[in-house]
PDB file of C-alpha atoms in Angstrom:
ATOM      1  CA  MET A  17     -15.683  12.388  16.090  1.00 84.00           C
ATOM      2  CA  GLU A  18     -14.246  15.770  16.139  1.00 90.00           C
ATOM      3  CA  LEU A  19     -10.506  16.440  16.474  1.00 94.00           C
ATOM      4  CA  GLN A  20     -10.812  19.301  19.495  1.00 94.00           C
ATOM      5  CA  GLU A  21      -7.269  20.819  18.972  1.00 94.00           C
ATOM      6  CA  GLY A  22      -4.942  19.580  16.642  1.00 96.00           C
ATOM      7  CA  SER A  23      -3.049  23.119  16.090  1.00 96.00           C
ATOM      8  CA  LYS A  24       0.208  21.409  18.436  1.00 97.00           C
ATOM      9  CA  VAL A  25       0.235  18.516  16.603  1.00 98.00           C
ATOM     10  CA  LYS A  26       2.589  18.505  13.774  1.00 98.00           C
ATOM     11  CA  VAL A  27       2.285  15.179  11.658  1.00 98.00           C
ATOM     12  CA  ALA A  28       5.069  13.813   9.075  1.00 98.00           C
ATOM     13  CA  LEU A  29       4.350  11.433   6.484  1.00 98.00           C
ATOM     14  CA  VAL A  30       7.494   9.124   5.738  1.00 98.00           C
ATOM     15  CA  SER A  31       7.797   6.430   3.085  1.00 98.00           C
ATOM     16  CA  GLY A  32      10.778   4.256   2.669  1.00 95.00           C
ATOM     17  CA  GLY A  33      11.871   6.158  -0.539  1.00 95.00           C
ATOM     18  CA  ALA A  34      10.468   7.838  -3.596  1.00 93.00           C
ATOM     19  CA  HIS A  35       8.021   5.444  -5.392  1.00 89.00           C
ATOM     20  CA  PRO A  36       4.557   6.352  -7.378  1.00 88.00           C
ATOM     21  CA  TYR A  37       2.495   4.651  -4.815  1.00 92.00           C
ATOM     22  CA  PHE A  38       2.981   6.940  -2.210  1.00 96.00           C
ATOM     23  CA  GLN A  39       2.468  10.133  -4.600  1.00 95.00           C
ATOM     24  CA  PRO A  40      -1.172  10.590  -3.024  1.00 97.00           C
ATOM     25  CA  TRP A  41       0.087  10.952   0.168  1.00 98.00           C
ATOM     26  CA  LYS A  42       1.158  14.231  -0.830  1.00 97.00           C
ATOM     27  CA  GLU A  43      -2.470  15.607  -0.990  1.00 97.00           C
ATOM     28  CA  ALA A  44      -3.843  13.884   1.455  1.00 98.00           C
ATOM     29  CA  ALA A  45      -1.373  15.802   3.674  1.00 98.00           C
ATOM     30  CA  ARG A  46      -2.632  19.054   2.559  1.00 98.00           C
ATOM     31  CA  GLN A  47      -6.421  17.733   2.734  1.00 98.00           C
ATOM     32  CA  SER A  48      -5.177  16.737   6.651  1.00 98.00           C
ATOM     33  CA  ALA A  49      -3.837  19.968   7.608  1.00 98.00           C
ATOM     34  CA  ALA A  50      -6.166  21.508   6.379  1.00 97.00           C
ATOM     35  CA  ASN A  51      -9.328  19.430   7.566  1.00 97.00           C
ATOM     36  CA  PHE A  52      -8.293  18.900  10.577  1.00 97.00           C
ATOM     37  CA  GLN A  53      -6.925  22.369  11.690  1.00 97.00           C
ATOM     38  CA  LEU A  54      -3.152  20.973  12.385  1.00 98.00           C
ATOM     39  CA  GLY A  55       0.045  22.658  13.325  1.00 98.00           C
ATOM     40  CA  GLY A  56       1.372  21.038  10.095  1.00 97.00           C
ATOM     41  CA  VAL A  57       1.537  18.304   8.207  1.00 98.00           C
ATOM     42  CA  VAL A  58       5.128  17.197   6.080  1.00 98.00           C
ATOM     43  CA  PHE A  59       5.282  14.105   3.342  1.00 98.00           C
ATOM     44  CA  ASN A  60       9.034  13.019   2.599  1.00 98.00           C
ATOM     45  CA  GLU A  61      10.183  10.295   0.283  1.00 97.00           C
ATOM     46  CA  THR A  62      14.130  11.136   0.961  1.00 97.00           C
ATOM     47  CA  ALA A  63      15.034   7.988   3.337  1.00 96.00           C
ATOM     48  CA  GLU A  64      16.611   6.242  -0.131  1.00 94.00           C
ATOM     49  CA  TRP A  65      15.369   2.807   0.949  1.00 93.00           C
ATOM     50  CA  ASP A  66      17.558   2.681   3.557  1.00 96.00           C
ATOM     51  CA  GLN A  67      17.067   2.056   7.067  1.00 97.00           C
ATOM     52  CA  ALA A  68      19.843   3.974   8.606  1.00 98.00           C
ATOM     53  CA  LYS A  69      18.934   7.104   6.600  1.00 98.00           C
ATOM     54  CA  GLN A  70      15.311   6.771   7.495  1.00 98.00           C
ATOM     55  CA  ASN A  71      16.082   6.821  11.246  1.00 98.00           C
ATOM     56  CA  ASN A  72      18.308   9.389  10.993  1.00 98.00           C
ATOM     57  CA  LEU A  73      15.150  11.111   8.378  1.00 98.00           C
ATOM     58  CA  LEU A  74      12.926  10.660  11.565  1.00 98.00           C
ATOM     59  CA  ASP A  75      15.473  12.230  13.844  1.00 98.00           C
ATOM     60  CA  SER A  76      15.822  15.416  12.271  1.00 98.00           C
ATOM     61  CA  LEU A  77      12.105  15.412  11.574  1.00 98.00           C
ATOM     62  CA  ALA A  78      11.683  15.179  15.491  1.00 98.00           C
ATOM     63  CA  ALA A  79      14.421  18.115  15.918  1.00 98.00           C
ATOM     64  CA  GLN A  80      12.354  20.237  13.615  1.00 98.00           C
ATOM     65  CA  GLY A  81       8.973  19.826  16.213  1.00 98.00           C
ATOM     66  CA  TYR A  82       7.376  16.923  14.271  1.00 98.00           C
ATOM     67  CA  ASN A  83       5.571  15.211  16.453  1.00 98.00           C
ATOM     68  CA  ALA A  84       3.527  12.308  15.377  1.00 98.00           C
ATOM     69  CA  PHE A  85       4.440  10.102  12.321  1.00 99.00           C
ATOM     70  CA  GLY A  86       3.133   8.334   9.574  1.00 98.00           C
ATOM     71  CA  VAL A  87       6.100   5.513   8.459  1.00 98.00           C
ATOM     72  CA  PHE A  88       6.656   3.159   6.240  1.00 97.00           C
ATOM     73  CA  GLY A  89       9.696   1.102   7.326  1.00 96.00           C
ATOM     74  CA  VAL A  90      12.353   0.529   4.950  1.00 94.00           C
ATOM     75  CA  SER A  91      13.140  -2.747   7.113  1.00 92.00           C
ATOM     76  CA  PRO A  92      10.063  -4.616   8.330  1.00 90.00           C
ATOM     77  CA  THR A  93      12.346  -6.992  10.106  1.00 91.00           C
ATOM     78  CA  ASP A  94      14.222  -3.788  12.048  1.00 95.00           C
ATOM     79  CA  ILE A  95      11.372  -0.988  11.948  1.00 97.00           C
ATOM     80  CA  ASN A  96       9.783  -2.093  15.247  1.00 98.00           C
ATOM     81  CA  THR A  97      13.024  -0.696  17.243  1.00 98.00           C
ATOM     82  CA  THR A  98      12.771   2.240  15.566  1.00 98.00           C
ATOM     83  CA  PHE A  99       9.231   2.909  16.323  1.00 98.00           C
ATOM     84  CA  GLY A 100      10.250   1.908  20.143  1.00 98.00           C
ATOM     85  CA  ASP A 101      12.611   5.013  20.178  1.00 98.00           C
ATOM     86  CA  LEU A 102      10.101   7.297  18.605  1.00 98.00           C
ATOM     87  CA  LYS A 103       7.192   5.797  21.441  1.00 98.00           C
ATOM     88  CA  SER A 104       9.856   6.550  23.793  1.00 98.00           C
ATOM     89  CA  LYS A 105      10.305  10.300  23.021  1.00 98.00           C
ATOM     90  CA  GLY A 106       6.673  10.923  23.618  1.00 98.00           C
ATOM     91  CA  PHE A 107       5.441  10.683  19.841  1.00 98.00           C
ATOM     92  CA  ALA A 108       2.534   8.995  18.067  1.00 98.00           C
ATOM     93  CA  VAL A 109       3.341   6.720  15.984  1.00 98.00           C
ATOM     94  CA  ALA A 110       1.533   4.985  13.110  1.00 98.00           C
ATOM     95  CA  SER A 111       2.992   2.477  10.307  1.00 98.00           C
ATOM     96  CA  LEU A 112       1.684   2.730   6.775  1.00 98.00           C
ATOM     97  CA  ALA A 113       1.063   0.815   3.999  1.00 95.00           C
ATOM     98  CA  SER A 114       3.259  -1.969   5.594  1.00 92.00           C
ATOM     99  CA  CYS A 115       3.300  -3.443   8.850  1.00 94.00           C
ATOM    100  CA  PRO A 116       6.302  -4.993  10.256  1.00 93.00           C
ATOM    101  CA  ALA A 117       7.388  -8.297   9.858  1.00 89.00           C
ATOM    102  CA  GLY A 118       6.433 -10.919  12.661  1.00 90.00           C
ATOM    103  CA  ASP A 119       3.339 -10.657  14.996  1.00 92.00           C
ATOM    104  CA  THR A 120       4.036  -7.671  16.821  1.00 96.00           C
ATOM    105  CA  ASN A 121       4.056  -3.901  16.198  1.00 98.00           C
ATOM    106  CA  GLU A 122       5.706  -1.445  18.441  1.00 98.00           C
ATOM    107  CA  ALA A 123       3.837   1.484  16.746  1.00 98.00           C
ATOM    108  CA  ASP A 124       0.291   2.635  17.997  1.00 98.00           C
ATOM    109  CA  PHE A 125      -1.216   1.258  14.731  1.00 98.00           C
ATOM    110  CA  CYS A 126      -0.385  -0.110  11.233  1.00 98.00           C
ATOM    111  CA  LEU A 127      -2.856   0.816   8.736  1.00 98.00           C
ATOM    112  CA  SER A 128      -2.185  -1.140   5.971  1.00 97.00           C
ATOM    113  CA  THR A 129      -3.503  -3.070   2.739  1.00 96.00           C
ATOM    114  CA  ASP A 130      -3.772  -6.617   3.632  1.00 95.00           C
ATOM    115  CA  VAL A 131      -1.793  -7.594   0.904  1.00 94.00           C
ATOM    116  CA  GLU A 132      -2.294 -11.364   1.292  1.00 96.00           C
ATOM    117  CA  VAL A 133      -6.048 -10.688   0.575  1.00 96.00           C
ATOM    118  CA  ALA A 134      -5.339  -7.972  -2.327  1.00 97.00           C
ATOM    119  CA  ALA A 135      -3.120 -10.896  -4.051  1.00 97.00           C
ATOM    120  CA  TYR A 136      -5.237 -13.627  -3.882  1.00 98.00           C
ATOM    121  CA  LYS A 137      -7.819 -11.330  -5.202  1.00 97.00           C
ATOM    122  CA  ALA A 138      -5.853 -10.528  -8.164  1.00 97.00           C
ATOM    123  CA  ALA A 139      -4.936 -14.087  -8.725  1.00 98.00           C
ATOM    124  CA  LYS A 140      -8.684 -15.268  -8.717  1.00 98.00           C
ATOM    125  CA  ALA A 141      -9.431 -12.202 -11.617  1.00 97.00           C
ATOM    126  CA  ALA A 142      -6.627 -13.737 -13.507  1.00 98.00           C
ATOM    127  CA  VAL A 143      -7.830 -17.247 -13.060  1.00 98.00           C
ATOM    128  CA  ASP A 144     -11.573 -16.494 -14.386  1.00 97.00           C
ATOM    129  CA  ALA A 145     -10.002 -14.191 -16.692  1.00 97.00           C
ATOM    130  CA  MET A 146      -8.046 -17.187 -18.149  1.00 98.00           C
ATOM    131  CA  GLY A 147     -11.382 -19.544 -18.049  1.00 98.00           C
ATOM    132  CA  GLY A 148      -9.677 -21.397 -15.064  1.00 98.00           C
ATOM    133  CA  LYS A 149      -6.850 -22.844 -17.064  1.00 98.00           C
ATOM    134  CA  GLY A 150      -3.656 -22.049 -17.964  1.00 98.00           C
ATOM    135  CA  VAL A 151      -0.122 -21.140 -17.516  1.00 98.00           C
ATOM    136  CA  LEU A 152       0.150 -17.893 -14.840  1.00 98.00           C
ATOM    137  CA  VAL A 153       2.991 -16.430 -13.400  1.00 98.00           C
ATOM    138  CA  HIS A 154       3.290 -13.927 -10.610  1.00 98.00           C
ATOM    139  CA  LEU A 155       5.562 -10.442 -11.052  1.00 98.00           C
ATOM    140  CA  THR A 156       5.793  -9.189  -7.787  1.00 97.00           C
ATOM    141  CA  GLY A 157       8.887  -7.065  -5.324  1.00 94.00           C
ATOM    142  CA  ASN A 158      11.486  -7.335  -3.219  1.00 88.00           C
ATOM    143  CA  ASN A 159      11.762 -11.288  -2.131  1.00 88.00           C
ATOM    144  CA  VAL A 160      13.180 -10.921   1.425  1.00 78.00           C
ATOM    145  CA  ASP A 161       9.802  -8.340   2.158  1.00 80.00           C
ATOM    146  CA  ALA A 162       7.456  -9.880   4.771  1.00 79.00           C
ATOM    147  CA  ASN A 163       4.864  -8.282   2.646  1.00 85.00           C
ATOM    148  CA  THR A 164       6.251 -10.063  -0.843  1.00 91.00           C
ATOM    149  CA  GLN A 165       6.047 -13.446   1.160  1.00 90.00           C
ATOM    150  CA  ARG A 166       2.548 -12.458   1.941  1.00 92.00           C
ATOM    151  CA  ARG A 167       1.433 -11.258  -1.444  1.00 96.00           C
ATOM    152  CA  ILE A 168       3.352 -14.884  -2.881  1.00 97.00           C
ATOM    153  CA  LYS A 169       0.832 -17.112  -0.361  1.00 97.00           C
ATOM    154  CA  GLY A 170      -2.243 -15.169  -1.419  1.00 98.00           C
ATOM    155  CA  VAL A 171      -1.498 -15.930  -4.985  1.00 98.00           C
ATOM    156  CA  ASP A 172      -0.717 -19.746  -4.883  1.00 98.00           C
ATOM    157  CA  LYS A 173      -3.901 -19.915  -2.909  1.00 98.00           C
ATOM    158  CA  ALA A 174      -5.683 -18.866  -5.301  1.00 98.00           C
ATOM    159  CA  VAL A 175      -4.120 -21.647  -7.988  1.00 98.00           C
ATOM    160  CA  GLU A 176      -4.273 -24.378  -5.800  1.00 98.00           C
ATOM    161  CA  GLU A 177      -8.131 -23.395  -5.595  1.00 98.00           C
ATOM    162  CA  THR A 178      -7.949 -24.692  -9.667  1.00 98.00           C
ATOM    163  CA  SER A 179      -6.640 -28.334  -8.351  1.00 98.00           C
ATOM    164  CA  GLY A 180      -4.005 -28.230 -10.766  1.00 98.00           C
ATOM    165  CA  ALA A 181      -6.149 -26.732 -13.641  1.00 98.00           C
ATOM    166  CA  VAL A 182      -3.931 -23.416 -13.569  1.00 98.00           C
ATOM    167  CA  LYS A 183       0.228 -23.802 -13.619  1.00 98.00           C
ATOM    168  CA  LEU A 184       2.021 -21.319 -11.866  1.00 98.00           C
ATOM    169  CA  LEU A 185       5.390 -20.652 -13.280  1.00 97.00           C
ATOM    170  CA  PRO A 186       8.115 -19.924 -11.098  1.00 96.00           C
ATOM    171  CA  VAL A 187       7.394 -16.389  -9.388  1.00 97.00           C
ATOM    172  CA  VAL A 188       9.425 -13.562 -10.999  1.00 97.00           C
ATOM    173  CA  ALA A 189      10.428 -11.206  -7.703  1.00 97.00           C
ATOM    174  CA  ASP A 190      13.181  -8.299  -6.902  1.00 96.00           C
ATOM    175  CA  VAL A 191      11.531  -6.394 -10.235  1.00 96.00           C
ATOM    176  CA  ASP A 192       9.701  -3.508  -7.996  1.00 93.00           C
ATOM    177  CA  LYS A 193      13.085  -1.326  -7.762  1.00 88.00           C
ATOM    178  CA  ASP A 194      12.154   0.896 -10.818  1.00 91.00           C
ATOM    179  CA  LEU A 195      10.252   0.800 -14.065  1.00 94.00           C
ATOM    180  CA  GLN A 196      13.560  -0.004 -16.129  1.00 96.00           C
ATOM    181  CA  THR A 197      13.869  -3.259 -14.091  1.00 96.00           C
ATOM    182  CA  ALA A 198      10.464  -4.048 -14.403  1.00 97.00           C
ATOM    183  CA  GLN A 199      10.498  -3.442 -18.332  1.00 97.00           C
ATOM    184  CA  LYS A 200      13.418  -5.988 -18.923  1.00 97.00           C
ATOM    185  CA  ALA A 201      12.032  -8.068 -16.477  1.00 97.00           C
ATOM    186  CA  VAL A 202       8.597  -8.576 -18.727  1.00 98.00           C
ATOM    187  CA  ALA A 203      10.513  -8.470 -21.643  1.00 97.00           C
ATOM    188  CA  ASP A 204      12.498 -11.374 -21.183  1.00 97.00           C
ATOM    189  CA  LEU A 205       9.936 -13.157 -19.848  1.00 98.00           C
ATOM    190  CA  LEU A 206       7.609 -12.905 -22.828  1.00 97.00           C
ATOM    191  CA  ALA A 207      10.497 -13.484 -25.117  1.00 97.00           C
ATOM    192  CA  ALA A 208      11.034 -16.910 -23.295  1.00 96.00           C
ATOM    193  CA  ARG A 209       7.646 -18.049 -22.487  1.00 96.00           C
ATOM    194  CA  GLY A 210       4.865 -15.240 -24.093  1.00 97.00           C
ATOM    195  CA  LYS A 211       3.296 -17.972 -25.880  1.00 96.00           C
ATOM    196  CA  GLU A 212       3.005 -20.385 -23.368  1.00 97.00           C
ATOM    197  CA  ILE A 213       1.580 -17.841 -21.055  1.00 98.00           C
ATOM    198  CA  GLY A 214      -2.609 -17.271 -20.366  1.00 98.00           C
ATOM    199  CA  GLY A 215      -2.232 -15.064 -17.606  1.00 98.00           C
ATOM    200  CA  ILE A 216      -0.136 -12.145 -15.518  1.00 98.00           C
ATOM    201  CA  VAL A 217      -0.634 -11.443 -12.180  1.00 98.00           C
ATOM    202  CA  SER A 218       1.655  -8.431 -10.683  1.00 98.00           C
ATOM    203  CA  THR A 219       1.411  -7.773  -6.931  1.00 97.00           C
ATOM    204  CA  ALA A 220       3.942  -4.752  -7.419  1.00 95.00           C
ATOM    205  CA  TYR A 221       3.634  -1.660  -9.067  1.00 93.00           C
ATOM    206  CA  ASN A 222       6.173  -0.946 -11.531  1.00 93.00           C
ATOM    207  CA  PRO A 223       6.374  -4.315 -12.903  1.00 96.00           C
ATOM    208  CA  ALA A 224       2.047  -3.704 -13.341  1.00 96.00           C
ATOM    209  CA  VAL A 225       3.108  -1.019 -15.580  1.00 94.00           C
ATOM    210  CA  ALA A 226       5.667  -3.162 -17.600  1.00 96.00           C
ATOM    211  CA  ALA A 227       3.361  -5.671 -18.039  1.00 96.00           C
ATOM    212  CA  ALA A 228       0.522  -4.063 -19.219  1.00 95.00           C
ATOM    213  CA  ALA A 229       2.870  -2.194 -21.842  1.00 95.00           C
ATOM    214  CA  GLY A 230       4.554  -5.395 -22.880  1.00 96.00           C
ATOM    215  CA  VAL A 231       1.800  -7.530 -23.146  1.00 96.00           C
ATOM    216  CA  LYS A 232       0.309  -4.824 -25.831  1.00 94.00           C
ATOM    217  CA  LYS A 233       3.259  -4.138 -27.352  1.00 95.00           C
ATOM    218  CA  ALA A 234       3.829  -7.872 -28.088  1.00 95.00           C
ATOM    219  CA  GLY A 235       0.474  -8.223 -29.523  1.00 95.00           C
ATOM    220  CA  LEU A 236      -0.302 -11.605 -27.137  1.00 96.00           C
ATOM    221  CA  PRO A 237      -3.059 -12.357 -26.140  1.00 96.00           C
ATOM    222  CA  ILE A 238      -2.109 -12.848 -22.248  1.00 97.00           C
ATOM    223  CA  LYS A 239      -4.732 -11.772 -19.564  1.00 97.00           C
ATOM    224  CA  VAL A 240      -2.855  -9.522 -17.411  1.00 98.00           C
ATOM    225  CA  VAL A 241      -4.255  -8.515 -13.403  1.00 98.00           C
ATOM    226  CA  ALA A 242      -2.028  -5.678 -11.992  1.00 96.00           C
ATOM    227  CA  ILE A 243      -1.832  -3.796  -8.899  1.00 94.00           C
ATOM    228  CA  ASP A 244      -2.426   0.225  -8.078  1.00 92.00           C
ATOM    229  CA  ASP A 245      -3.987   2.265 -10.442  1.00 92.00           C
ATOM    230  CA  ASP A 246      -1.374   4.344 -12.409  1.00 89.00           C
ATOM    231  CA  PRO A 247      -2.807   5.956 -15.193  1.00 92.00           C
ATOM    232  CA  GLU A 248      -1.354   3.722 -17.829  1.00 90.00           C
ATOM    233  CA  ILE A 249      -2.936   0.541 -15.741  1.00 93.00           C
ATOM    234  CA  LEU A 250      -6.185   2.252 -15.913  1.00 95.00           C
ATOM    235  CA  ARG A 251      -6.097   3.392 -19.841  1.00 94.00           C
ATOM    236  CA  ALA A 252      -5.032  -0.686 -20.338  1.00 93.00           C
ATOM    237  CA  ILE A 253      -7.949  -1.801 -18.872  1.00 96.00           C
ATOM    238  CA  ARG A 254     -10.229   0.744 -20.636  1.00 96.00           C
ATOM    239  CA  GLU A 255      -8.596  -0.155 -24.060  1.00 93.00           C
ATOM    240  CA  GLY A 256      -8.950  -4.293 -23.108  1.00 91.00           C
ATOM    241  CA  SER A 257      -5.015  -4.866 -22.748  1.00 88.00           C
ATOM    242  CA  ALA A 258      -5.580  -5.364 -19.105  1.00 94.00           C
ATOM    243  CA  TYR A 259      -8.286  -7.087 -17.699  1.00 97.00           C
ATOM    244  CA  ALA A 260      -8.255  -5.607 -14.320  1.00 97.00           C
ATOM    245  CA  THR A 261      -6.124  -4.024 -11.148  1.00 97.00           C
ATOM    246  CA  ILE A 262      -6.454  -4.634  -7.685  1.00 97.00           C
ATOM    247  CA  ALA A 263      -6.450  -0.889  -6.277  1.00 96.00           C
ATOM    248  CA  GLN A 264      -5.124   0.053  -2.879  1.00 96.00           C
ATOM    249  CA  ASN A 265      -5.870   2.712  -0.632  1.00 98.00           C
ATOM    250  CA  PRO A 266      -2.866   4.916  -0.269  1.00 97.00           C
ATOM    251  CA  ARG A 267      -4.803   8.393   0.162  1.00 98.00           C
ATOM    252  CA  GLY A 268      -6.878   6.783   3.096  1.00 98.00           C
ATOM    253  CA  GLN A 269      -3.629   5.641   4.761  1.00 98.00           C
ATOM    254  CA  ALA A 270      -2.148   9.186   5.109  1.00 98.00           C
ATOM    255  CA  TYR A 271      -5.422  11.270   5.656  1.00 98.00           C
ATOM    256  CA  VAL A 272      -7.270   9.251   8.245  1.00 98.00           C
ATOM    257  CA  GLY A 273      -3.774   7.820  10.009  1.00 98.00           C
ATOM    258  CA  SER A 274      -2.909  11.648  10.159  1.00 98.00           C
ATOM    259  CA  TRP A 275      -6.072  12.246  11.722  1.00 98.00           C
ATOM    260  CA  ALA A 276      -6.246   9.397  14.389  1.00 98.00           C
ATOM    261  CA  LEU A 277      -2.488  10.475  14.919  1.00 98.00           C
ATOM    262  CA  ALA A 278      -3.752  13.681  15.820  1.00 98.00           C
ATOM    263  CA  LEU A 279      -6.168  12.329  18.347  1.00 98.00           C
ATOM    264  CA  LEU A 280      -3.189  10.481  19.911  1.00 98.00           C
ATOM    265  CA  GLN A 281      -0.708  13.172  20.168  1.00 98.00           C
ATOM    266  CA  SER A 282      -3.409  15.578  21.435  1.00 98.00           C
ATOM    267  CA  GLN A 283      -4.091  12.923  24.146  1.00 97.00           C
ATOM    268  CA  GLN A 284      -7.965  13.296  23.333  1.00 98.00           C
ATOM    269  CA  CYS A 285      -7.347   9.457  23.012  1.00 98.00           C
ATOM    270  CA  THR A 286      -5.547   6.091  23.004  1.00 98.00           C
ATOM    271  CA  MET A 287      -5.827   3.204  21.628  1.00 98.00           C
ATOM    272  CA  ARG A 288      -7.751   0.335  23.122  1.00 98.00           C
ATOM    273  CA  GLN A 289      -5.535  -2.638  21.768  1.00 98.00           C
ATOM    274  CA  PRO A 290      -1.929  -0.433  20.948  1.00 98.00           C
ATOM    275  CA  GLY A 291      -0.545  -2.025  17.980  1.00 98.00           C
ATOM    276  CA  VAL A 292      -3.782  -3.414  16.274  1.00 98.00           C
ATOM    277  CA  VAL A 293      -3.745  -4.108  12.547  1.00 98.00           C
ATOM    278  CA  ILE A 294      -6.298  -2.749  10.075  1.00 98.00           C
ATOM    279  CA  ASP A 295      -6.333  -3.473   6.656  1.00 98.00           C
ATOM    280  CA  SER A 296      -7.073  -0.288   4.615  1.00 98.00           C
ATOM    281  CA  GLY A 297      -8.759  -2.168   1.832  1.00 97.00           C
ATOM    282  CA  SER A 298      -8.093  -3.336  -1.785  1.00 96.00           C
ATOM    283  CA  PHE A 299     -10.610  -2.710  -5.236  1.00 97.00           C
ATOM    284  CA  LEU A 300     -10.899  -5.078  -7.975  1.00 97.00           C
ATOM    285  CA  VAL A 301     -11.181  -2.674 -10.920  1.00 97.00           C
ATOM    286  CA  THR A 302     -12.478  -3.813 -14.371  1.00 97.00           C
ATOM    287  CA  LYS A 303     -13.932  -2.235 -17.364  1.00 96.00           C
ATOM    288  CA  GLU A 304     -17.337  -2.569 -15.695  1.00 96.00           C
ATOM    289  CA  ASN A 305     -16.099  -0.233 -12.779  1.00 97.00           C
ATOM    290  CA  VAL A 306     -13.064   1.978 -13.878  1.00 97.00           C
ATOM    291  CA  ASP A 307     -14.666   4.731 -14.051  1.00 95.00           C
ATOM    292  CA  GLY A 308     -16.065   5.062 -10.809  1.00 95.00           C
ATOM    293  CA  TYR A 309     -14.219   2.926  -8.198  1.00 96.00           C
ATOM    294  CA  ASP A 310     -12.654   5.695  -6.729  1.00 96.00           C
ATOM    295  CA  THR A 311     -16.700   6.424  -4.729  1.00 96.00           C
ATOM    296  CA  GLU A 312     -15.979   2.947  -3.279  1.00 96.00           C
ATOM    297  CA  ARG A 313     -12.505   3.612  -1.616  1.00 97.00           C
ATOM    298  CA  ARG A 314     -13.422   7.008  -0.350  1.00 96.00           C
ATOM    299  CA  LYS A 315     -16.236   5.527   0.973  1.00 97.00           C
ATOM    300  CA  THR A 316     -14.035   2.883   2.689  1.00 97.00           C
ATOM    301  CA  SER A 317     -11.772   5.179   4.195  1.00 98.00           C
ATOM    302  CA  GLU A 318     -14.805   7.003   5.725  1.00 97.00           C
ATOM    303  CA  GLN A 319     -15.721   3.513   7.050  1.00 98.00           C
ATOM    304  CA  ILE A 320     -12.163   3.225   8.429  1.00 98.00           C
ATOM    305  CA  LYS A 321     -12.414   6.654  10.133  1.00 98.00           C
ATOM    306  CA  GLN A 322     -15.751   5.121  11.990  1.00 97.00           C
ATOM    307  CA  ARG A 323     -14.046   2.272  12.764  1.00 98.00           C
ATOM    308  CA  PHE A 324     -11.557   4.165  15.129  1.00 98.00           C
ATOM    309  CA  ALA A 325     -13.933   6.370  16.598  1.00 97.00           C
ATOM    310  CA  VAL A 326     -16.412   3.574  17.698  1.00 97.00           C
ATOM    311  CA  GLU A 327     -14.268   0.392  18.045  1.00 97.00           C
ATOM    312  CA  LEU A 328     -10.251   1.112  18.247  1.00 98.00           C
ATOM    313  CA  LEU A 329     -10.129   4.194  19.948  1.00 98.00           C
ATOM    314  CA  SER A 330     -10.735   5.040  23.690  1.00 98.00           C
ATOM    315  CA  CYS A 331     -11.542   9.138  24.273  1.00 97.00           C
ATOM    316  CA  ARG A 332     -12.183  11.451  26.658  1.00 88.00           C
TER     317      ARG A 332
END
């Protein structure tokens, strides 16, 4: 589906704060502005992980003429209020990379990783790498985040399927604030229990990087399954110090999200089911496909774009 007129649409892609995960949004902003001939696309990460500051930032962007918003909400429990406020002003709104907590989404749509599915894939890969038995530990992010709870559920499901052959240690949460926090958590974990651990599954970015580096430095035979595709993670997979990672699709979230927002804000289309949640995809990356997985990821983005055109949008 072609966007007929996007020159009056200005898209703001707003993360909750600075984090490596969102860096592909920068290039997606440039590409979507050029490819869809939009009035502008900006990427802004200055919300500082504070919902009030993010709300102020969104108001400021609206005052600058931005009229379509792709937002990673800082507070999953409060972000619907923000979405409702933006919608009441006539703006198209997408919840990107994270959906609101609960069953209600006040944005036009949510395009995000199904984090429970991604965590389940990661844990299954770790269990396989461990030979189906042993001690596994789960490193993750903010414990009060709804997404973290979904990730814990996904890992727990994979472990339960082993019928007790794999023992899961207590979850190590709240270690994704920055790389230094994650490095200390991994160092403490390996010092205390490294010799008994058979596998580490990380469902947050910084502890994934820290785990791959920490296990390699310690020389322990621990199978590491990470999240995302930081260059250090990919290098560790190629070298064999990490077994696998689960790549997400941040570029697709921002690129396809900007296109769909432009169709909505230009009033060329409406959502058939407002608030619908769409999985942006997750991809198991091992030594076998580490050099080619991005092809599959970009293909998935095009499939999501096609799904919007055929199933999710009603267009004139």
